[in-house]
Amino acid sequence: MSIWSAPTVTTPVVATVDLPGSKSITNRAFILAALADGPSTVRGALRSRDTNLMLNGLSALGIGVRVDTADETTITVDPRPVRAADVYCGLAGTVMRFLPPVAAFADGVVGFDGDEQARTRPLATILDALRGLGVEVSGDSLPFTVTGRGSARGGEVTVDASASSQFVSGLLLSAARFDDGVTVRHVGPPVPSTPHIDMTLDMLGTAGVVVDRPESDVWRVAPGPIGAVDWEIEPDLSNAAAFLAAGAVTRGAITVPRWPATTTQPGAQIVDILSEMGCTVERADGALTVTGPDKLTGLAIDLRDIGELTPTVAALCALADGESVLSGIAHLRGHETDRLAALSTEINRLGGDCTETADGLRITPTRMHGAVWESYADHRMATAGALIGLAVQGVTVDDIETTAKTLPDFPGMWQNMIGHV
């Protein structure tokens, strides 16, 4: 880990930022490709810690993985019988929640472990669901084991997915391969980040898997094949958020090429948030440009469906003109870190005024000063610190390397963006 001095600018940042592929789409594509009825090619895949952990896990399970020597973002996945293995999850929620259902089809014991911090992340929901589907599971959190017998019964399970939509997505991605299919019924407080479930459903449809919705919070998948697909991965719009926000806080203009006209990525909603805060948004020639206003305005917003944007939005609000209230994000207390406590602590450490509420944050802009911004091994906390550092001199970010979880070279990309000033 290292202390990184966040660069500060006094003139508008104007730049074009070309972003790598979406982590959420990449890792879903890898799972579907591993379970498909033939080889699939994934093009434009994100290569980051989280996606490499997914590839390593699939390879350990016996799935064929071939990386194009001329382009590491082009990967061919060849389905093969799942074998006993040890899978290291790091701190990747998609790995620890999407791969256990795949391990149900193994011939033998699959052990899962991860970073020390990952051992506190909630996993009992999906592990109990697997037990209900006839799978032998030992443990309720990392480390745990799944004992496969080559196939699994399936059936109907009731889950409380109020802590993470990944519990639903993880079950649905593998559901068609269970002998009886899988029906998932959510009972409990609302599921957060439901656009990520929509993304899963859309990708399942592309692979020829039909998901019935007989009623709200119920998803039913019949047994059947998962089709091989050549996947084209969109740019990661959640990673785009911090860069677009850089234009917003410096009265600059940031352009992101290849912005999809339609998408299931929740991160796309950063555009609406920036517009509400006073930014100008333009689309032309397949690119999106955000231009910052003279002053950002505060806002009151429910972020339940787009919780991953919270660190970026909180940083924007700390630099805005007027109070902001962020709600619907109590579930962020169970993310890479307790993001609500972390954001409140770090904004206040810099002289800001951020208070935790029952389900969010209340932020009142004040004059801030430099200090160490702790990242808590959380990639989005680190990028939020970098964003505030653009406007507040003397901010240093601890463990900037954690951004490699979803973005291979964030410091280099950030500096290149600022180099246009």
C-alpha positions as a printed Julia matrix, in Angstrom:
421×3 Matrix{Float64}:
   0.0     0.0     0.0
   1.16    3.53   -0.69
   0.08    7.09   -0.03
  -0.89    8.82   -3.28
  -0.98   12.6    -3.53
  -4.23   13.46   -5.26
  -3.56   16.11   -7.91
  -5.36   19.45   -7.52
  -6.27   21.69  -10.45
  -7.16   25.37  -10.66
  -8.4    25.35  -14.26
 -11.15   23.31  -15.93
 -10.33   19.71  -16.81
 -11.17   19.08  -20.47
 -10.39   15.6   -21.75
 -11.58   12.49  -23.56
 -11.43    9.36  -21.41
 -11.63    5.94  -23.07
 -12.78    3.42  -20.48
 -12.28   -0.37  -20.4
 -15.15   -2.84  -20.27
 -17.84   -3.22  -17.64
 -16.91   -5.44  -14.71
 -20.52   -6.44  -14.09
 -21.12   -7.48  -17.7
 -17.7    -9.13  -18.05
 -18.08  -11.43  -15.04
 -21.65  -12.37  -15.97
 -20.47  -13.19  -19.49
 -17.7   -15.41  -18.08
 -20.19  -17.4   -15.97
 -22.64  -17.88  -18.84
 -19.81  -18.84  -21.19
 -18.5   -21.42  -18.7
 -21.93  -23.1   -18.52
 -22.84  -22.78  -22.2
 -23.34  -25.58  -24.73
 -20.24  -24.57  -26.69
 -17.28  -22.16  -26.69
 -17.95  -18.43  -26.35
 -15.72  -15.46  -27.07
 -15.8   -12.38  -24.83
 -14.49   -9.24  -26.55
 -13.66   -5.99  -24.79
 -13.55   -7.77  -21.43
 -12.36   -5.8   -18.43
  -9.0    -7.03  -17.16
  -8.84   -6.07  -13.51
  -8.38   -7.85  -10.21
 -12.07   -8.85   -9.97
 -12.31  -10.2   -13.5
  -8.95  -11.95  -13.29
 -10.1   -13.62  -10.07
 -13.19  -14.84  -11.92
 -11.09  -16.23  -14.78
  -8.69  -17.86  -12.33
 -11.61  -19.44  -10.47
 -13.17  -20.82  -13.64
  -9.81  -22.14  -14.82
  -9.26  -23.86  -11.45
 -12.68  -25.5   -11.86
 -11.51  -26.98  -15.16
 -13.13  -24.53  -17.57
 -11.02  -23.78  -20.64
  -9.84  -20.16  -20.74
  -7.78  -18.87  -23.67
  -6.59  -15.26  -23.82
  -5.82  -13.8   -27.25
  -2.08  -13.14  -27.35
  -2.63  -10.01  -29.44
  -5.43   -8.59  -27.27
  -5.84   -9.56  -23.62
  -9.42   -8.25  -23.64
 -10.48  -10.99  -26.08
 -11.01  -14.27  -24.22
 -12.43  -17.58  -25.41
 -14.16  -19.69  -22.75
 -14.59  -23.41  -23.44
 -17.09  -25.25  -21.17
 -15.73  -28.46  -19.65
 -16.77  -30.74  -16.76
 -16.41  -28.9   -13.45
 -13.81  -30.42  -11.15
 -12.77  -30.15   -7.51
 -10.62  -27.1    -6.84
  -9.7   -24.26   -4.51
 -11.09  -20.87   -5.55
  -9.68  -17.59   -4.26
 -12.28  -14.81   -4.29
 -10.17  -11.86   -3.17
 -12.69   -9.16   -2.3
 -14.85   -9.74   -5.39
 -18.54  -10.05   -4.56
 -19.32  -11.43   -8.01
 -16.8   -14.24   -7.56
 -17.91  -15.26   -4.07
 -21.62  -15.14   -5.06
 -21.62  -16.28   -8.71
 -19.16  -19.19   -8.55
 -20.63  -21.28   -5.68
 -23.66  -22.28   -7.83
 -21.22  -23.33  -10.59
 -19.33  -25.4    -8.01
 -22.57  -27.32   -7.4
 -21.87  -29.12  -10.7
 -18.34  -30.16   -9.7
 -17.24  -33.72   -9.19
 -15.79  -33.24   -5.72
 -15.12  -30.58   -3.12
 -14.6   -26.93   -4.06
 -13.07  -24.72   -1.39
 -13.63  -20.95   -1.36
 -11.59  -18.32    0.48
 -10.66  -14.69   -0.01
  -9.06  -11.6     1.46
  -9.35  -11.23    5.22
 -11.77   -8.33    4.75
 -13.99  -10.54    2.58
 -14.66  -12.88    5.5
 -17.11  -10.36    6.93
 -19.17  -10.04    3.75
 -22.67  -11.57    3.87
 -22.86  -14.92    2.06
 -25.26  -17.03    4.12
 -28.17  -16.09    1.84
 -26.75  -17.75   -1.26
 -25.16  -20.65    0.63
 -28.46  -21.45    2.38
 -30.2   -21.21   -1.0
 -27.79  -23.77   -2.45
 -28.54  -26.09    0.45
 -32.22  -25.71   -0.37
 -31.46  -26.72   -3.96
 -29.87  -29.98   -2.84
 -26.23  -28.88   -2.7
 -23.92  -29.82    0.17
 -22.35  -26.67    1.62
 -20.14  -26.35    4.7
 -19.91  -22.89    6.28
 -21.83  -19.62    6.09
 -19.04  -17.21    5.16
 -15.54  -17.37    3.74
 -13.87  -19.83    3.98
 -16.51  -22.41    2.98
 -16.79  -25.52    0.82
 -19.25  -26.76   -1.79
 -19.33  -30.51   -2.42
 -20.56  -31.26   -5.92
 -21.75  -34.54   -7.36
 -21.69  -33.62  -11.02
 -25.25  -32.32  -11.01
 -27.7   -30.69   -8.61
 -31.44  -31.05   -8.08
 -32.65  -27.46   -8.09
 -36.21  -26.47   -7.24
 -37.67  -23.46   -5.43
 -35.9   -21.41   -2.77
 -36.93  -18.42   -0.72
 -34.23  -15.85   -0.02
 -33.92  -12.47    1.63
 -31.83  -10.57   -0.94
 -32.21   -7.19    0.76
 -28.44   -7.12    1.4
 -27.44   -7.59   -2.25
 -29.01   -8.21   -5.63
 -26.02  -10.46   -6.35
 -27.74  -13.25   -4.41
 -30.51  -13.32   -7.02
 -28.18  -12.92   -9.99
 -25.82  -15.62   -8.74
 -28.65  -18.16   -8.59
 -30.23  -17.15  -11.9
 -27.0   -17.3   -13.93
 -26.61  -21.04  -13.23
 -30.29  -21.91  -12.81
 -30.87  -23.53  -16.22
 -28.18  -26.13  -15.5
 -29.96  -27.5   -12.4
 -31.9   -30.72  -13.05
 -35.26  -29.16  -12.15
 -34.36  -25.57  -12.94
 -34.59  -22.96  -10.2
 -37.3   -20.66   -8.87
 -36.06  -17.81   -6.68
 -38.54  -16.06   -4.39
 -37.43  -12.96   -2.51
 -39.14  -12.26    0.81
 -38.0    -9.29    2.86
 -37.19   -5.59    2.48
 -36.75   -4.36   -1.11
 -33.86   -5.76   -3.12
 -31.23   -3.06   -3.76
 -29.53   -2.47   -7.1
 -32.33   -4.12   -9.07
 -30.9    -2.83  -12.38
 -28.17   -5.43  -11.89
 -30.86   -8.13  -11.87
 -32.23   -6.6   -15.08
 -28.73   -6.89  -16.54
 -28.63  -10.57  -15.57
 -32.05  -11.21  -17.12
 -31.06   -9.43  -20.33
 -27.88  -11.46  -20.68
 -29.7   -14.72  -19.91
 -32.14  -13.85  -22.68
 -29.26  -13.28  -25.09
 -28.03  -16.79  -24.21
 -31.46  -18.25  -24.92
 -32.52  -18.73  -21.3
 -36.1   -17.7   -20.55
 -36.83  -16.29  -17.1
 -40.49  -16.19  -16.12
 -41.76  -13.56  -13.69
 -45.05  -15.01  -12.4
 -45.22  -12.3    -9.72
 -43.17   -9.54   -8.19
 -39.9   -10.72   -6.61
 -40.19  -14.2    -8.14
 -37.94  -15.47  -10.94
 -38.41  -18.91  -12.53
 -35.91  -20.62  -14.86
 -36.71  -23.97  -16.48
 -33.92  -26.51  -17.01
 -32.28  -26.35  -20.41
 -29.18  -25.34  -22.36
 -27.36  -22.04  -22.08
 -26.4   -20.92  -25.56
 -22.87  -20.02  -26.59
 -22.6   -16.3   -27.36
 -19.9   -14.0   -28.69
 -20.14  -11.23  -26.12
 -19.21   -7.59  -26.82
 -18.6    -5.77  -23.53
 -19.65   -2.13  -23.1
 -17.44    0.42  -21.32
 -17.86    0.39  -17.54
 -20.25    3.26  -16.82
 -19.8     3.03  -13.05
 -16.08    3.59  -13.55
 -16.99    6.47  -15.87
 -18.72    8.23  -12.98
 -15.58    9.54  -11.27
 -14.15   10.86  -14.55
 -17.38   12.59  -15.58
 -17.57   14.03  -12.07
 -14.08   15.46  -12.56
 -15.48   17.67  -15.28
 -18.35   18.63  -13.01
 -16.25   19.79  -10.05
 -13.7    21.72  -12.16
 -16.17   23.44  -14.53
 -14.55   21.36  -17.25
 -15.8    18.95  -19.91
 -15.21   15.2   -20.0
 -16.07   13.09  -23.05
 -16.5     9.3   -22.87
 -16.46    7.55  -26.29
 -18.6     4.48  -27.05
 -21.3     5.47  -24.57
 -24.11    2.95  -25.26
 -27.4     4.3   -26.59
 -29.25    1.79  -24.41
 -27.82   -0.17  -21.51
 -28.72   -2.17  -18.42
 -25.74   -0.75  -16.51
 -26.92    1.14  -13.4
 -23.88    3.39  -13.69
 -25.51    5.14  -16.65
 -27.68    7.0   -14.15
 -24.71    9.17  -13.16
 -25.68   11.25  -16.19
 -29.09   12.11  -14.72
 -27.52   12.89  -11.35
 -24.95   15.25  -12.85
 -27.67   16.94  -14.88
 -29.74   17.47  -11.72
 -26.71   19.02  -10.05
 -26.42   21.58  -12.86
 -24.19   19.95  -15.47
 -24.82   20.04  -19.21
 -24.97   16.67  -20.94
 -24.51   16.21  -24.7
 -24.45   13.11  -26.93
 -22.82   13.12  -30.35
 -21.18   10.53  -32.61
 -21.58    7.76  -30.05
 -19.87    9.75  -27.29
 -21.2    11.47  -24.18
 -19.86   14.78  -22.85
 -20.54   16.27  -19.42
 -19.72   19.96  -18.86
 -19.59   21.29  -15.31
 -21.51   24.37  -14.1
 -20.14   27.37  -12.24
 -21.59   25.85   -9.06
 -22.9    22.36   -8.38
 -26.24   22.27   -6.59
 -27.0    19.85   -3.78
 -29.74   17.28   -4.16
 -31.97   14.82   -2.34
 -31.89   11.42   -4.02
 -32.75    7.78   -3.37
 -29.76    5.69   -4.47
 -31.18    2.25   -3.62
 -30.88    0.99   -7.2
 -27.52    2.63   -7.88
 -25.7     2.28   -4.58
 -22.35    1.73   -6.31
 -22.43    5.42   -7.32
 -22.73    6.59   -3.71
 -19.02    7.39   -3.06
 -18.83    9.5    -6.23
 -22.13   11.24   -5.51
 -21.12   11.89   -1.89
 -17.86   13.48   -3.06
 -19.8    15.67   -5.5
 -22.2    16.71   -2.74
 -19.33   17.62   -0.42
 -18.19   20.08   -3.11
 -21.66   21.35   -4.04
 -23.58   24.46   -3.03
 -26.35   23.47   -0.6
 -27.27   20.5     1.56
 -27.69   17.03    0.07
 -29.5    13.96    1.41
 -28.65   10.51    0.04
 -31.12    7.78    1.02
 -32.02    4.16    0.32
 -28.48    2.89    0.85
 -28.43    1.16    4.24
 -27.25   -1.97    2.4
 -23.91   -0.26    1.69
 -22.91   -1.07    5.26
 -22.24   -4.6     3.94
 -20.16   -3.7     0.87
 -16.35   -3.85    0.56
 -16.4    -1.77    3.72
 -19.19   -0.02    5.63
 -19.35    2.67    2.96
 -21.65    4.97    4.93
 -19.36    5.05    7.97
 -16.3     5.32    5.73
 -17.66    8.24    3.71
 -18.8    10.1     6.8
 -15.45    9.59    8.52
 -13.33   10.65    5.55
 -15.4    13.66    4.46
 -15.36   14.9     8.06
 -11.61   14.25    8.34
 -11.17   16.76    5.49
 -13.26   19.33    7.36
 -16.55   18.48    5.68
 -19.92   17.96    7.34
 -21.33   14.49    6.68
 -23.73   12.7     9.0
 -25.0     9.13    8.78
 -28.77    8.63    8.77
 -30.68    5.38    9.18
 -30.45    4.66    5.46
 -27.98    7.12    4.02
 -26.01   10.34    4.42
 -26.71   14.04    5.02
 -23.98   16.27    3.59
 -23.64   20.01    4.19
 -20.85   21.63    2.16
 -18.15   23.42    4.15
 -14.66   24.61    3.35
 -12.46   21.51    3.35
  -8.73   21.06    3.83
  -6.1    18.49    2.96
  -5.59   15.3     4.96
  -5.14   11.58    4.44
  -8.21    9.97    2.86
  -8.41    6.31    3.87
  -9.63    3.94    1.16
 -10.51    0.96    3.41
  -9.37   -1.37    0.59
 -12.46   -0.11   -1.29
 -11.91    0.93   -4.9
 -14.8     3.4    -4.98
 -13.68    5.05   -1.74
 -10.27    5.6    -3.33
 -11.69    7.23   -6.46
 -13.96    9.44   -4.32
 -10.87   10.72   -2.51
  -9.19   11.47   -5.83
 -12.26   13.42   -6.94
 -12.3    15.63   -3.84
  -8.55   16.11   -4.26
  -9.14   17.87   -7.59
 -10.75   20.75   -5.69
  -9.1    20.48   -2.25
  -5.34   20.87   -2.03
  -3.32   18.46    0.08
  -5.52   15.36   -0.12
  -3.56   12.11   -0.06
  -5.26    8.78   -0.72
  -4.14    5.71    1.19
  -3.89    2.48   -0.85
  -4.72    3.89   -4.28
  -3.73    0.45   -5.61
  -7.11   -0.89   -4.49
  -8.62    0.76   -7.59
  -7.14   -2.14   -9.59
 -10.14   -4.15   -8.37
 -12.15   -2.73  -11.28
  -9.77   -0.39  -13.15
  -6.26   -1.58  -14.04
  -4.5     1.82  -14.03
  -6.68    4.41  -12.36
  -3.78    6.69  -11.26
  -2.37    6.74  -14.79
  -5.78    7.41  -16.37
  -6.47   10.16  -13.81
  -3.13   11.84  -14.5
  -3.62   11.56  -18.26
  -7.01   13.24  -17.91
  -5.52   16.07  -15.87
  -2.62   16.34  -18.31
  -5.02   18.0   -20.73
  -5.39   20.99  -18.39
